[in-house]
Amino acid sequence: MKKSLLLFLLSVTLFGNSFSQDTTAIKKNIEAATKEMSATFISRNWEEYVKYTHPAVVEMIGGKEKFVKIVSEFMTELPDSSIKFFELGKPMQLINSGHDWQTVIMQKLDIYIQGKMVRSVSYLVGESLDNGKTWTFFDSKGDREVVKKMKPDVSDKLIIPAGSQVIDENYKP
């Protein structure tokens, strides 16, 4: 009896540690992807940035080349100095749906535009189809219906927080 109990506890410990190590590695991969995604956003390297954009978004815009062109044209209108703060957070959730891994990360952006400071917090949904090695993301708009349009098989367990936006009309650069 003691031997059976010892084997059971040992197997639970081993499997528990192996799962923990797997999710730790996956979280590190998410953090590496968001760090690189942030760097490509700040440096305006849209050829690299598109690699972190969910394929449904890229296809909706018309493919990689069109995505890069549209984002580049839009961002060209904003001077580098208009982006005051940009940060992608750590994974808030990590879910294995059976066929992919899913996560939610916070995005903070402060942008000075048309004489106003716009401070926004939004939540990106991330997906990995290769067991957590590489990740693509899209803005959830804080709305599960938007998420389902982009990713119809989103897990019901994935919590999509509402974003926020504050406009400071008195901000002085």
XYZ file of C-alpha atoms in Angstrom:
173
model
C 0.000 0.000 0.000
C 2.774 2.420 0.943
C 4.594 1.554 -2.280
C 1.502 2.282 -4.378
C 0.914 5.579 -2.605
C 4.568 6.543 -3.053
C 4.445 5.712 -6.788
C 1.235 7.696 -7.168
C 2.676 10.761 -5.421
C 5.890 10.502 -7.410
C 4.023 10.319 -10.738
C 1.778 13.270 -9.806
C 4.854 15.281 -8.848
C 6.670 14.404 -12.063
C 3.687 15.146 -14.310
C 2.866 18.288 -12.367
C 6.435 19.579 -12.720
C 6.550 18.700 -16.402
C 3.324 20.644 -17.066
C 4.651 23.582 -15.055
C 7.907 23.568 -17.020
C 5.992 23.416 -20.305
C 3.835 26.425 -19.451
C 6.869 28.294 -18.114
C 8.626 27.810 -21.460
C 5.477 28.816 -23.331
C 5.110 31.981 -21.234
C 8.748 32.834 -21.963
C 8.031 32.382 -25.684
C 5.044 34.732 -25.411
C 7.158 37.317 -23.612
C 9.893 37.017 -26.255
C 7.298 37.436 -29.022
C 5.724 40.487 -27.387
C 9.150 42.027 -26.799
C 10.020 41.589 -30.473
C 6.568 42.779 -31.545
C 7.018 45.925 -29.427
C 10.452 46.555 -30.928
C 9.111 46.205 -34.476
C 6.222 48.568 -33.665
C 8.476 51.238 -32.148
C 11.004 50.956 -35.001
C 8.145 50.878 -37.540
C 9.465 47.710 -39.124
C 6.159 46.565 -40.582
C 7.740 43.697 -42.561
C 8.656 42.119 -39.218
C 5.595 43.348 -37.323
C 3.260 41.450 -39.651
C 4.849 38.176 -38.466
C 3.219 38.746 -35.073
C -0.167 39.729 -36.497
C -2.803 37.004 -36.511
C -3.309 35.544 -40.017
C -7.057 36.342 -39.956
C -6.259 40.064 -39.629
C -3.630 39.937 -42.378
C -6.025 38.117 -44.710
C -8.907 40.468 -43.879
C -6.745 43.386 -45.026
C -5.741 41.601 -48.222
C -2.549 39.707 -47.466
C 0.902 40.465 -46.137
C 1.975 43.008 -48.777
C -1.232 45.021 -48.502
C -1.119 44.870 -44.696
C 2.435 46.241 -44.661
C 1.508 48.956 -47.170
C -1.634 50.112 -45.312
C -0.012 50.125 -41.861
C 3.064 51.884 -43.245
C 0.975 54.576 -44.944
C -1.144 55.131 -41.840
C 1.829 55.304 -39.488
C 3.778 57.588 -41.840
C 1.209 60.269 -41.067
C 2.193 60.106 -37.388
C 5.534 61.616 -36.417
C 7.796 59.380 -34.309
C 7.330 61.806 -31.427
C 3.571 61.175 -31.304
C 3.990 57.743 -29.682
C 4.718 58.575 -26.063
C 4.366 55.111 -24.542
C 3.866 51.589 -25.855
C 3.951 48.415 -23.799
C 2.776 44.849 -24.151
C 2.206 42.999 -20.887
C 2.795 39.452 -19.767
C 0.305 36.661 -20.437
C -2.771 37.080 -18.273
C -4.117 33.631 -19.133
C -2.776 30.592 -20.911
C -5.162 27.998 -22.266
C -4.474 24.805 -24.176
C -7.583 24.216 -26.270
C -6.354 20.872 -27.559
C -5.439 22.151 -31.021
C -3.762 25.441 -30.098
C -2.574 27.577 -27.197
C -4.392 30.829 -26.474
C -3.511 33.800 -24.311
C -4.552 37.364 -23.506
C -2.047 40.183 -23.009
C -2.552 43.829 -22.094
C -1.449 46.546 -24.498
C -0.905 50.126 -23.321
C -0.505 52.942 -25.816
C -0.198 56.676 -25.231
C -0.280 58.645 -28.453
C -0.267 62.400 -28.960
C -2.466 63.232 -31.924
C -4.268 66.377 -33.055
C -3.272 68.263 -29.902
C -4.632 65.597 -27.536
C -3.123 62.726 -25.583
C -4.981 59.470 -26.132
C -4.211 56.856 -23.496
C -5.567 53.425 -24.302
C -5.505 50.034 -22.685
C -6.582 47.151 -24.865
C -6.257 43.396 -24.742
C -4.719 41.268 -27.442
C -5.642 37.658 -28.026
C -2.676 35.477 -28.877
C -2.599 32.135 -30.618
C 0.091 29.515 -31.106
C -0.412 26.611 -33.472
C 2.994 25.035 -32.799
C 2.694 24.112 -29.128
C 3.576 27.564 -27.820
C 6.754 28.210 -29.818
C 5.550 31.084 -32.027
C 2.700 33.534 -31.463
C 0.418 35.839 -33.426
C -1.920 38.433 -31.920
C -4.953 40.578 -32.659
C -6.837 43.274 -30.753
C -9.914 41.868 -29.028
C -11.593 45.298 -28.856
C -12.796 44.002 -25.477
C -15.567 42.145 -27.306
C -15.962 38.367 -27.519
C -17.984 38.726 -30.752
C -15.059 40.533 -32.412
C -12.768 37.780 -31.169
C -15.066 35.078 -32.556
C -15.028 36.744 -35.981
C -11.247 36.627 -36.001
C -10.971 33.269 -34.274
C -14.225 31.301 -34.305
C -12.722 28.515 -32.190
C -11.680 30.782 -29.305
C -11.910 28.935 -26.002
C -14.925 29.747 -23.841
C -12.446 29.786 -20.931
C -10.530 32.737 -22.365
C -11.568 35.881 -20.501
C -11.653 38.981 -22.714
C -11.376 42.120 -20.538
C -12.873 45.403 -21.683
C -10.365 48.001 -22.790
C -10.373 51.680 -21.960
C -9.488 54.965 -23.578
C -8.933 58.338 -21.960
C -8.458 61.533 -23.955
C -6.507 64.290 -22.243
C -7.217 67.534 -24.078
C -4.982 69.531 -21.710
C -1.800 67.527 -22.303
C 1.213 69.652 -23.217
C 4.114 67.849 -24.916
